[in-house]
Backbone as ProteinMPNN parsed JSONL, in Angstrom:
{"seq_chain_A": "MESIPLELLTGRPVQERADAARNREKVLAAAARLFAEKGVEAVSMDAVAAEAGVGKGTLFRRFGDKAGLAAALLDARERDLQQRVLSGPPPLGPGAPPAERLAAFVRAYLGYLFAHLDLVRMSETASPGARYRIGAYRFWHRHVAILLAEARPGVDADALAHALLAAVAAEPAGTLAAECGRERAEAAVEELAAALTRGHA", "coords_chain_A": {"N_chain_A": [[60.294, 127.664, -32.475], [61.879, 126.013, -29.89], [61.864, 126.861, -26.293], [62.666, 126.42, -23.17], [62.824, 127.59, -19.778], [65.781, 127.654, -18.023], [65.576, 127.636, -15.385], [63.629, 125.783, -14.645], [64.948, 123.432, -14.466], [65.608, 121.297, -11.93], [67.713, 121.029, -8.715], [70.549, 120.929, -6.493], [71.687, 124.166, -4.764], [73.382, 126.748, -6.683], [75.865, 127.566, -5.226], [77.08, 126.076, -2.322], [77.711, 125.761, 1.441], [80.631, 124.048, 2.545], [80.491, 122.283, 4.573], [77.753, 121.799, 4.504], [77.509, 120.505, 1.781], [78.86, 118.233, 2.101], [77.231, 117.015, 4.132], [75.101, 116.562, 2.871], [76.067, 114.864, 0.738], [76.764, 112.724, 2.232], [74.055, 112.096, 3.423], [72.817, 111.167, 0.951], [74.272, 109.341, 0.28], [73.906, 107.262, 2.123], [71.402, 106.888, 2.054], [70.824, 105.904, -0.21], [72.028, 103.295, -0.34], [70.622, 102.011, 1.893], [68.33, 102.37, 0.831], [68.593, 100.474, -1.363], [69.175, 97.842, -0.063], [67.325, 97.401, 1.49], [64.644, 98.29, 0.29], [62.459, 100.939, -0.765], [60.318, 101.417, 0.86], [60.655, 100.423, 3.383], [62.491, 101.87, 4.837], [63.29, 104.199, 7.234], [63.292, 107.648, 7.746], [64.878, 108.318, 10.165], [66.622, 106.296, 10.283], [67.89, 107.056, 8.094], [69.328, 108.903, 8.764], [70.658, 107.737, 10.942], [72.28, 106.143, 9.907], [73.867, 108.052, 8.126], [75.237, 109.466, 9.716], [74.032, 111.788, 10.646], [72.141, 114.765, 12.306], [68.949, 114.099, 13.087], [67.322, 116.377, 12.637], [69.088, 117.725, 10.86], [68.635, 116.616, 8.688], [66.232, 116.525, 8.179], [65.45, 119.39, 8.039], [66.624, 119.55, 5.617], [65.993, 117.922, 3.548], [63.306, 117.517, 4.103], [61.139, 115.54, 3.852], [60.458, 111.963, 3.171], [60.091, 111.743, 0.508], [61.22, 114.356, -0.505], [63.668, 113.371, -0.123], [63.702, 111.066, -1.632], [63.509, 112.579, -4.222], [65.794, 114.017, -4.381], [67.526, 111.993, -4.619], [67.101, 111.192, -7.333], [67.42, 113.23, -8.825], [70.09, 113.86, -10.105], [69.645, 111.813, -12.245], [67.43, 113.015, -13.658], [68.444, 115.305, -14.321], [69.991, 114.399, -16.282], [68.389, 113.439, -18.296], [66.916, 115.524, -19.048], [68.833, 117.418, -19.917], [69.241, 116.045, -22.51], [67.03, 116.316, -23.324], [66.996, 119.066, -23.969], [69.794, 119.418, -25.223], [70.793, 117.254, -26.618], [71.153, 114.92, -29.418], [69.028, 114.396, -31.97], [66.18, 112.029, -32.045], [65.348, 112.792, -29.433], [66.492, 115.215, -28.596], [66.784, 118.371, -29.863], [65.849, 119.241, -33.244], [64.174, 117.239, -34.507], [60.795, 116.175, -36.156], [57.986, 117.6, -33.987], [56.066, 115.113, -33.516], [57.797, 113.117, -33.584], [59.764, 113.672, -31.75], [58.1, 113.657, -29.27], [57.364, 110.953, -28.954], [59.972, 109.975, -28.703], [60.781, 111.05, -26.111], [58.614, 109.828, -24.549], [59.629, 107.357, -24.638], [62.173, 107.265, -23.511], [61.503, 108.667, -21.045], [59.707, 106.465, -19.818], [61.765, 104.572, -19.774], [63.46, 105.668, -17.844], [61.656, 106.08, -15.299], [60.855, 103.125, -15.088], [63.4, 102.101, -14.373], [63.988, 103.04, -11.868], [61.566, 102.962, -10.432], [60.621, 102.7, -7.497], [61.781, 104.807, -6.006], [60.755, 107.009, -7.629], [57.85, 106.623, -7.282], [57.756, 106.905, -4.363], [58.884, 109.699, -4.571], [56.662, 111.049, -5.671], [54.497, 110.36, -4.35], [54.331, 110.68, -1.415], [53.449, 112.866, -0.184], [50.535, 114.705, -0.284], [49.843, 115.802, -3.352], [52.351, 115.882, -4.3], [54.257, 115.175, -6.592], [53.546, 117.335, -8.209], [54.534, 119.586, -7.246], [57.511, 119.108, -7.393], [60.095, 120.398, -9.56], [61.19, 119.422, -11.654], [59.19, 117.956, -12.794], [57.368, 119.989, -13.589], [59.516, 121.092, -15.799], [58.876, 118.502, -17.569], [56.494, 118.85, -18.174], [56.185, 121.291, -19.668], [57.661, 120.816, -21.686], [56.774, 118.564, -23.196], [54.162, 120.09, -23.658], [54.781, 121.936, -25.596], [55.708, 120.502, -27.784], [53.164, 119.11, -28.258], [51.572, 121.521, -29.093], [53.134, 122.521, -31.203], [52.715, 120.272, -32.85], [49.756, 119.997, -33.148], [48.484, 122.486, -33.538], [46.248, 124.861, -32.081], [44.987, 123.104, -30.149], [44.289, 122.284, -26.867], [47.121, 122.359, -25.326], [48.256, 122.504, -22.718], [46.662, 121.157, -21.172], [46.149, 118.795, -22.302], [49.082, 117.701, -21.984], [49.26, 117.554, -19.037], [47.412, 115.544, -19.357], [48.785, 113.503, -20.442], [51.154, 112.833, -19.368], [49.991, 111.86, -16.772], [49.696, 109.436, -17.346], [52.196, 108.431, -17.411], [52.899, 108.826, -14.489], [54.322, 107.439, -11.556], [52.794, 105.303, -10.236], [50.129, 104.911, -11.806], [51.529, 103.835, -13.871], [53.246, 102.124, -13.024], [51.004, 100.272, -11.774], [50.148, 99.468, -14.278], [52.061, 97.979, -15.578], [52.646, 95.908, -13.529], [50.116, 94.525, -14.376], [50.019, 93.957, -16.816], [52.542, 93.608, -17.66], [55.837, 94.909, -18.339], [56.662, 95.41, -21.121], [54.043, 95.55, -22.747], [53.04, 97.632, -21.171], [54.767, 99.788, -21.745], [54.488, 100.021, -24.542], [51.71, 100.57, -24.623], [51.495, 103.165, -23.764], [53.115, 104.563, -25.535], [51.644, 104.443, -27.661], [49.351, 106.065, -27.146], [50.336, 108.23, -26.852], [51.388, 108.421, -29.55], [48.768, 108.398, -30.548], [48.019, 111.273, -29.818], [49.224, 112.757, -31.712], [49.042, 111.733, -34.163], [49.087, 111.652, -37.528], [50.143, 114.065, -37.907], [52.675, 116.138, -38.63]], "CA_chain_A": [[61.633, 127.234, -31.549], [60.987, 125.257, -28.285], [62.263, 127.214, -25.263], [62.293, 125.848, -21.59], [63.817, 128.103, -19.183], [66.837, 126.838, -17.326], [65.213, 127.612, -13.986], [62.63, 124.922, -14.379], [65.613, 122.52, -13.998], [65.91, 120.979, -10.452], [68.74, 120.398, -8.477], [70.914, 121.82, -5.351], [72.086, 125.634, -4.961], [74.615, 126.828, -7.075], [76.85, 127.545, -4.264], [76.691, 125.454, -1.162], [78.827, 125.562, 2.103], [81.241, 122.873, 2.201], [79.877, 121.21, 5.607], [76.567, 121.325, 3.889], [77.75, 119.698, 1.049], [79.371, 116.996, 2.683], [76.309, 116.287, 4.512], [74.433, 115.882, 1.894], [76.283, 113.655, 0.018], [76.673, 111.581, 3.352], [72.859, 111.48, 3.402], [72.369, 110.682, -0.216], [74.993, 107.946, 0.036], [73.506, 106.318, 3.192], [69.875, 106.45, 1.471], [71.185, 105.08, -1.438], [72.881, 102.018, 0.438], [69.652, 101.428, 2.746], [66.856, 101.909, -0.436], [69.135, 99.27, -2.214], [69.389, 96.863, 0.582], [66.078, 97.161, 2.125], [63.645, 98.719, -0.193], [62.392, 102.414, -0.137], [59.188, 101.684, 1.866], [61.198, 99.967, 4.881], [63.689, 102.597, 5.147], [62.803, 105.189, 7.729], [64.319, 108.892, 7.882], [65.527, 107.977, 11.273], [67.329, 105.426, 10.009], [68.901, 107.328, 6.918], [70.154, 109.741, 9.683], [71.71, 107.066, 11.843], [73.401, 105.676, 8.796], [74.642, 109.214, 7.734], [75.798, 110.084, 11.071], [73.784, 113.082, 11.007], [71.235, 114.696, 13.336], [67.403, 114.186, 12.383], [67.001, 117.968, 12.46], [69.813, 118.187, 9.511], [68.368, 115.505, 7.363], [64.514, 117.185, 8.0], [65.677, 120.721, 7.356], [67.389, 119.565, 4.106], [65.018, 117.152, 2.719], [61.638, 117.823, 4.32], [60.599, 114.161, 4.234], [61.406, 110.874, 2.552], [59.5, 112.339, -0.933], [62.24, 114.952, -0.82], [64.964, 112.543, 0.088], [63.886, 110.485, -2.838], [63.869, 113.628, -5.111], [67.231, 114.281, -4.485], [68.522, 111.012, -5.385], [66.684, 111.272, -8.534], [68.505, 114.526, -9.426], [71.365, 113.624, -11.177], [69.17, 111.099, -13.202], [66.514, 113.53, -14.485], [68.959, 116.262, -15.113], [70.667, 113.905, -17.607], [67.425, 113.405, -19.293], [66.626, 117.097, -19.397], [69.955, 118.01, -20.915], [69.212, 115.175, -23.455], [65.644, 116.672, -24.166], [67.356, 120.394, -24.634], [70.576, 119.669, -26.364], [71.136, 115.871, -27.2], [70.797, 114.524, -30.644], [67.485, 114.275, -32.282], [64.798, 112.628, -31.837], [65.12, 113.255, -28.171], [66.766, 116.726, -28.7], [66.09, 119.49, -31.151], [66.002, 118.705, -34.798], [63.211, 116.057, -35.253], [59.567, 116.646, -36.137], [57.432, 117.19, -32.582], [55.651, 113.804, -32.978], [59.261, 112.046, -33.183], [60.439, 114.044, -30.206], [57.33, 113.327, -28.142], [57.453, 109.418, -29.179], [61.453, 109.746, -28.195], [60.402, 111.191, -24.87], [57.946, 109.239, -23.891], [60.138, 105.994, -24.474], [63.393, 107.83, -22.529], [60.869, 109.069, -19.858], [59.823, 105.198, -19.47], [63.232, 103.897, -19.418], [64.07, 106.347, -16.493], [60.487, 105.479, -14.514], [60.898, 101.749, -14.766], [64.722, 102.038, -13.793], [63.71, 103.948, -10.528], [60.077, 103.011, -10.016], [60.233, 103.057, -6.139], [62.268, 106.005, -5.689], [60.045, 107.678, -8.401], [56.913, 106.425, -6.742], [57.841, 107.578, -3.392], [58.891, 110.886, -4.581], [55.31, 111.539, -6.304], [53.34, 109.976, -3.236], [54.484, 110.876, -0.266], [52.416, 113.818, 0.549], [49.353, 115.154, -1.04], [50.206, 116.596, -4.508], [54.28, 115.747, -4.362], [54.524, 115.005, -8.037], [53.065, 118.456, -8.915], [55.536, 120.316, -6.672], [58.869, 118.865, -8.026], [60.599, 121.073, -10.544], [61.266, 118.238, -12.758], [57.439, 117.631, -13.248], [57.205, 121.8, -14.451], [60.03, 120.742, -16.931], [58.332, 117.484, -18.255], [54.888, 119.018, -18.517], [56.467, 122.303, -20.351], [58.395, 120.277, -23.063], [55.255, 117.614, -23.638], [52.787, 120.893, -24.158], [55.375, 122.968, -26.763], [55.642, 119.455, -28.805], [51.872, 118.977, -28.835], [51.36, 122.973, -29.761], [53.629, 122.163, -32.549], [51.993, 119.23, -33.85], [48.71, 119.859, -33.269], [48.037, 123.951, -33.268], [44.798, 125.024, -31.826], [44.608, 122.301, -29.049], [44.414, 122.623, -25.495], [48.135, 121.646, -25.605], [48.579, 122.234, -21.659], [45.767, 120.242, -20.425], [46.85, 117.521, -22.953], [50.084, 117.326, -21.266], [49.094, 116.835, -18.236], [46.753, 114.313, -19.438], [49.919, 112.361, -20.797], [52.115, 112.525, -18.24], [49.182, 111.206, -16.034], [49.866, 108.204, -17.8], [53.47, 107.77, -16.793], [53.223, 108.885, -12.918], [54.734, 105.855, -10.97], [51.48, 104.524, -9.46], [49.483, 104.144, -12.761], [52.467, 103.076, -14.863], [53.588, 100.578, -12.296], [50.013, 99.217, -11.651], [49.749, 99.097, -15.56], [53.105, 97.1, -15.788], [52.172, 94.868, -12.853], [49.116, 93.709, -14.706], [50.158, 93.56, -18.159], [54.159, 93.413, -18.138], [56.55, 96.176, -18.548], [56.674, 95.646, -22.524], [52.972, 96.168, -22.811], [52.781, 99.0, -20.598], [55.412, 100.84, -22.534], [53.625, 99.799, -25.743], [50.256, 101.121, -24.146], [51.736, 104.825, -23.319], [53.883, 104.896, -26.62], [50.571, 104.128, -28.408], [48.634, 107.013, -26.448], [50.982, 109.529, -26.923], [50.97, 108.841, -30.945], [47.361, 109.167, -30.96], [47.66, 112.749, -29.895], [50.006, 113.636, -32.867], [48.959, 111.239, -35.239], [48.54, 112.191, -39.048], [50.63, 115.316, -38.119], [54.405, 116.246, -38.484]], "C_chain_A": [[61.224, 126.846, -30.179], [62.344, 126.378, -27.424], [61.753, 127.025, -23.891], [63.323, 126.616, -20.49], [64.767, 127.411, -18.303], [66.407, 126.689, -15.993], [64.442, 126.535, -13.693], [63.574, 123.623, -13.899], [65.927, 122.427, -12.193], [67.276, 120.932, -9.803], [69.319, 121.47, -7.244], [71.24, 123.36, -5.878], [73.22, 125.399, -5.586], [76.047, 126.586, -6.433], [76.301, 126.761, -3.09], [78.041, 125.468, -0.152], [79.431, 124.183, 2.154], [80.792, 121.648, 3.2], [78.647, 120.698, 5.162], [76.5, 120.118, 2.88], [78.029, 118.285, 1.128], [78.389, 116.363, 3.393], [75.529, 115.712, 3.863], [74.631, 114.97, 0.941], [76.699, 112.553, 1.155], [75.087, 110.968, 3.373], [72.36, 110.981, 2.429], [73.149, 109.263, -0.464], [74.603, 106.838, 0.913], [71.944, 106.034, 2.768], [70.014, 105.614, 0.19], [71.297, 103.593, -1.093], [71.471, 101.246, 0.991], [68.477, 100.975, 1.701], [67.483, 100.547, -0.889], [68.725, 97.938, -1.752], [68.035, 96.26, 1.134], [64.661, 97.502, 1.297], [63.092, 100.074, 0.484], [61.139, 102.409, 0.95], [59.764, 101.221, 3.176], [62.048, 100.661, 5.377], [63.085, 103.771, 6.116], [63.627, 106.73, 7.681], [65.199, 108.646, 9.025], [66.803, 106.904, 11.171], [68.3, 105.969, 8.762], [69.797, 108.102, 7.957], [71.275, 109.123, 10.326], [73.173, 106.902, 10.946], [74.199, 106.759, 8.236], [75.471, 109.662, 8.721], [75.379, 111.355, 11.071], [72.532, 113.037, 11.829], [70.28, 114.48, 12.534], [67.044, 115.532, 12.114], [67.745, 118.391, 11.049], [68.98, 117.527, 8.363], [66.89, 116.39, 7.277], [64.579, 118.703, 7.307], [66.171, 120.675, 6.053], [66.703, 118.999, 3.337], [63.638, 117.211, 2.789], [60.853, 116.327, 4.872], [60.975, 113.244, 3.313], [61.014, 111.058, 0.739], [60.747, 113.138, -1.339], [63.847, 114.646, -0.955], [65.085, 111.778, -1.467], [63.865, 111.432, -4.105], [65.128, 113.82, -5.461], [67.884, 113.473, -4.897], [68.107, 110.905, -6.784], [67.326, 112.346, -9.479], [69.254, 114.549, -10.378], [70.419, 113.08, -12.706], [68.179, 112.042, -14.044], [67.02, 114.81, -14.612], [69.652, 115.726, -16.344], [69.646, 114.011, -18.871], [66.898, 114.644, -19.791], [67.743, 117.587, -20.261], [69.931, 117.303, -22.3], [68.109, 115.965, -24.297], [66.268, 118.129, -24.677], [68.602, 120.412, -25.435], [71.244, 118.615, -26.896], [70.716, 115.911, -28.622], [69.307, 114.284, -30.698], [67.332, 112.782, -32.358], [64.348, 113.474, -30.708], [65.246, 114.995, -28.108], [66.132, 117.117, -29.911], [66.658, 118.826, -32.611], [65.083, 117.992, -35.49], [61.777, 116.858, -35.138], [58.759, 116.237, -34.673], [56.974, 115.704, -32.513], [56.839, 113.05, -32.73], [59.699, 112.474, -31.972], [59.52, 113.284, -29.165], [57.435, 111.775, -28.019], [59.054, 109.222, -28.616], [61.366, 110.053, -26.5], [59.692, 110.45, -23.962], [58.738, 107.773, -23.641], [61.299, 106.333, -23.364], [62.754, 107.814, -20.879], [60.55, 107.427, -19.35], [60.705, 104.337, -19.056], [63.634, 104.417, -18.057], [63.237, 105.946, -15.488], [60.893, 103.998, -14.235], [62.206, 101.778, -14.002], [64.938, 102.27, -12.321], [62.33, 104.022, -9.8], [60.047, 102.999, -8.627], [60.657, 104.074, -5.702], [61.17, 107.063, -6.349], [58.465, 107.795, -7.931], [56.638, 107.4, -5.205], [58.347, 109.201, -3.525], [57.435, 111.816, -5.133], [54.057, 111.171, -4.978], [53.256, 110.238, -1.943], [53.756, 111.693, 0.818], [51.552, 114.27, -0.708], [50.336, 116.109, -2.399], [51.897, 116.644, -4.874], [54.272, 115.992, -5.711], [54.802, 116.389, -8.697], [54.252, 119.728, -8.294], [57.182, 120.075, -7.107], [59.089, 119.662, -9.347], [60.617, 120.272, -11.789], [60.043, 118.052, -13.6], [57.098, 119.141, -14.156], [57.923, 121.256, -15.709], [59.348, 119.707, -17.963], [57.046, 118.087, -19.025], [55.14, 120.248, -19.79], [56.802, 121.794, -21.84], [57.241, 119.216, -23.588], [54.111, 118.786, -24.394], [53.705, 121.622, -25.453], [55.205, 121.889, -27.472], [54.033, 119.416, -29.164], [51.423, 120.176, -29.416], [51.862, 122.917, -31.008], [53.065, 121.342, -33.502], [50.537, 119.427, -34.173], [47.963, 121.624, -32.917], [46.508, 124.205, -33.064], [44.448, 124.139, -30.406], [44.826, 123.029, -27.753], [45.829, 121.729, -25.085], [48.743, 121.624, -23.774], [47.723, 121.207, -20.946], [46.122, 118.936, -21.209], [48.125, 116.913, -22.441], [50.188, 116.63, -20.182], [48.301, 115.517, -18.158], [47.564, 112.874, -19.829], [50.626, 111.972, -19.826], [51.288, 111.79, -17.119], [49.536, 109.912, -16.301], [51.272, 107.508, -17.143], [53.938, 108.39, -15.493], [53.413, 107.514, -12.523], [53.433, 104.912, -10.44], [50.901, 103.935, -10.534], [50.303, 103.232, -13.724], [52.782, 101.876, -14.334], [52.267, 99.929, -12.209], [49.81, 98.574, -13.122], [50.882, 97.91, -16.077], [53.053, 95.777, -14.835], [51.278, 94.001, -13.348], [49.156, 93.234, -15.895], [51.482, 93.439, -18.446], [54.514, 94.807, -18.821], [56.491, 96.586, -20.179], [55.303, 96.296, -22.854], [52.234, 97.201, -22.391], [53.234, 100.131, -21.272], [54.827, 101.049, -23.588], [52.387, 100.397, -25.75], [50.364, 102.798, -24.128], [52.412, 105.219, -24.633], [52.319, 105.297, -27.54], [49.609, 105.678, -28.218], [49.217, 107.977, -26.894], [51.199, 109.606, -28.849], [50.068, 108.994, -31.271], [47.234, 110.506, -30.908], [48.391, 113.366, -30.891], [49.97, 112.762, -34.056], [48.436, 111.876, -36.399], [49.071, 113.756, -38.98], [52.032, 115.411, -37.999], [55.062, 116.378, -37.003]], "O_chain_A": [[60.327, 127.368, -29.517], [63.466, 126.586, -27.886], [60.64, 127.386, -23.508], [64.494, 126.251, -20.382], [64.304, 126.38, -17.815], [66.785, 125.696, -15.371], [64.445, 126.18, -12.514], [63.112, 122.834, -13.075], [66.357, 123.313, -11.454], [68.138, 120.741, -10.661], [68.782, 122.552, -7.01], [71.112, 123.734, -7.043], [73.976, 124.442, -5.419], [76.978, 125.862, -6.785], [75.088, 126.794, -2.886], [79.175, 125.272, -0.592], [78.748, 123.216, 1.815], [80.718, 120.459, 2.89], [78.332, 119.514, 5.286], [75.797, 119.111, 2.97], [77.574, 117.38, 0.429], [78.474, 115.136, 3.421], [75.169, 114.55, 4.052], [73.746, 114.347, 0.356], [76.959, 111.428, 0.728], [74.827, 109.764, 3.351], [71.392, 110.254, 2.65], [72.772, 108.337, -1.182], [74.851, 105.665, 0.633], [71.365, 105.018, 3.152], [69.229, 104.756, -0.212], [70.572, 102.777, -1.662], [71.204, 100.098, 0.634], [67.888, 99.898, 1.608], [66.802, 99.532, -0.746], [68.174, 97.076, -2.435], [67.712, 95.075, 1.217], [63.624, 96.968, 1.688], [63.144, 100.374, 1.677], [61.022, 103.309, 1.782], [59.241, 101.74, 4.161], [62.542, 100.255, 6.429], [62.18, 104.363, 5.529], [64.845, 106.612, 7.54], [66.398, 108.791, 8.79], [67.75, 106.833, 11.955], [69.345, 105.378, 8.488], [71.008, 107.879, 7.94], [72.426, 109.554, 10.389], [74.352, 107.232, 11.077], [75.306, 106.417, 7.821], [76.481, 110.292, 8.41], [76.188, 112.2, 11.454], [71.902, 112.02, 12.117], [70.473, 114.59, 11.323], [66.314, 115.682, 11.134], [67.236, 119.174, 10.247], [68.786, 118.036, 7.259], [66.571, 116.876, 6.192], [63.944, 119.084, 6.323], [66.164, 121.692, 5.36], [66.666, 119.499, 2.212], [62.868, 117.023, 1.847], [60.227, 116.111, 5.91], [61.862, 113.604, 2.539], [61.685, 110.496, -0.126], [61.363, 112.786, -2.345], [64.789, 115.218, -1.503], [66.043, 111.804, -2.239], [64.285, 110.885, -5.124], [65.559, 113.808, -6.614], [68.873, 113.783, -5.562], [68.987, 110.425, -7.499], [67.641, 112.212, -10.662], [69.104, 115.199, -11.413], [70.426, 113.62, -13.813], [68.15, 111.771, -15.244], [66.203, 115.64, -15.011], [69.883, 116.446, -17.315], [69.871, 114.452, -19.998], [66.461, 114.735, -20.938], [67.479, 118.159, -21.318], [70.525, 117.849, -23.23], [68.16, 116.221, -25.5], [66.032, 118.384, -25.858], [68.681, 121.27, -26.315], [72.226, 118.831, -27.607], [69.997, 116.823, -29.031], [68.555, 114.041, -29.755], [68.334, 112.174, -32.736], [63.517, 114.382, -30.691], [64.402, 115.8, -27.715], [65.338, 116.57, -30.676], [67.639, 118.125, -32.857], [65.007, 117.967, -36.719], [61.543, 117.807, -34.389], [58.752, 115.101, -34.2], [57.397, 115.02, -31.581], [56.918, 112.359, -31.715], [60.021, 111.642, -31.124], [59.971, 112.469, -28.36], [57.604, 111.346, -26.877], [59.259, 108.15, -28.047], [61.893, 109.263, -25.716], [60.001, 110.366, -22.773], [58.527, 107.118, -22.621], [61.313, 105.643, -22.345], [63.214, 107.258, -19.882], [61.235, 107.102, -18.38], [60.549, 103.493, -18.174], [64.103, 103.655, -17.211], [63.839, 105.382, -14.574], [61.265, 103.723, -13.094], [62.081, 101.428, -12.829], [65.869, 101.796, -11.67], [61.994, 104.801, -8.908], [58.959, 103.518, -8.375], [59.94, 104.539, -4.816], [60.725, 107.937, -5.605], [57.843, 108.839, -8.127], [55.76, 108.23, -4.964], [58.172, 109.915, -2.538], [57.279, 113.027, -4.976], [52.966, 111.726, -4.841], [52.21, 110.06, -1.318], [53.517, 111.487, 2.008], [51.896, 114.177, -1.887], [51.285, 116.875, -2.23], [52.443, 117.423, -5.656], [54.281, 117.181, -6.026], [55.756, 116.686, -9.417], [54.672, 120.637, -9.01], [57.954, 121.034, -7.078], [58.221, 119.552, -10.213], [60.027, 120.591, -12.821], [59.97, 118.012, -14.828], [56.612, 119.16, -15.287], [57.219, 120.941, -16.669], [59.265, 120.049, -19.142], [56.698, 117.846, -20.181], [54.413, 120.206, -20.783], [56.338, 122.244, -22.887], [56.992, 119.381, -24.782], [53.405, 118.53, -25.369], [52.985, 121.835, -26.429], [54.217, 122.129, -28.166], [53.682, 119.686, -30.312], [50.757, 119.961, -30.428], [51.139, 123.233, -31.952], [52.933, 121.588, -34.701], [50.081, 119.102, -35.27], [47.04, 121.8, -32.121], [45.664, 123.768, -33.846], [43.607, 124.606, -29.638], [45.4, 124.108, -27.603], [45.725, 120.6, -24.606], [49.61, 120.793, -23.502], [48.247, 120.453, -20.126], [46.399, 117.968, -20.501], [48.253, 115.689, -22.458], [50.801, 115.574, -20.022], [48.396, 114.649, -17.291], [47.238, 111.7, -19.657], [50.702, 110.8, -19.458], [51.978, 111.017, -16.454], [49.696, 109.2, -15.31], [51.384, 106.425, -16.568], [55.143, 108.524, -15.284], [52.808, 106.565, -13.023], [53.518, 103.685, -10.389], [50.922, 102.707, -10.607], [49.91, 102.185, -14.238], [52.677, 100.789, -14.902], [52.339, 98.78, -12.647], [49.403, 97.42, -13.257], [50.552, 97.046, -16.889], [53.378, 94.686, -15.303], [51.351, 92.819, -13.015], [48.504, 92.239, -16.21], [51.705, 93.125, -19.615], [53.836, 95.544, -19.537], [56.323, 97.748, -20.551], [55.299, 97.474, -23.213], [51.196, 97.658, -22.871], [52.595, 101.167, -21.461], [54.52, 102.217, -23.826], [51.924, 100.767, -26.829], [49.434, 103.542, -24.438], [52.25, 106.415, -24.878], [52.086, 106.428, -27.966], [49.249, 106.286, -29.226], [48.484, 108.783, -27.469], [51.167, 110.698, -29.417], [49.946, 109.678, -32.287], [46.507, 111.082, -31.718], [48.234, 114.582, -31.001], [50.785, 112.969, -34.954], [47.436, 112.59, -36.33], [48.623, 114.607, -39.748], [52.575, 114.674, -37.177], [56.284, 116.455, -36.874]]}, "name": "protein", "num_of_chains": 1, "seq": "MESIPLELLTGRPVQERADAARNREKVLAAAARLFAEKGVEAVSMDAVAAEAGVGKGTLFRRFGDKAGLAAALLDARERDLQQRVLSGPPPLGPGAPPAERLAAFVRAYLGYLFAHLDLVRMSETASPGARYRIGAYRFWHRHVAILLAEARPGVDADALAHALLAAVAAEPAGTLAAECGRERAEAAVEELAAALTRGHA"}
């Protein structure tokens, strides 16, 4: 039976001061507008602060850097996928064999990734090791490791989960899509996931 601690879910604090919440929403709205208009790489934190009408100190204290801002913008989308993994219908949610659940997860994650590739890339690469400090990565890793352990008892599921997730990091997946096209890129990663559970329920 799969069990993923809810504390692995990322997001804002449960309770937040009203003014802090307003500033947060202003910043996220401003960042979303600027990123859509100019592209993630072209937008500075100073520009986001000016667009949102908040001080630079407020912005940096709340989000740290542009990677933190990108992660915050992705939060709602990640939470939606996490909830579907935890309690949605199978095969993405509980109730399907682990091989089917892993295939469904890879397809769903690739859809999320390519829909928000620039933001995911920024959240993962703006500082060394950023991807692995994001709470969502721990969630994805735990989920994949559980499925691999169920499908292949005795394998090093933790290491294999990291290896599979490396294939869906924004930089390698984005490069693969640029070289081969998105359809071939997705098919390649899905085949890689299938190979890890082939012949197993």
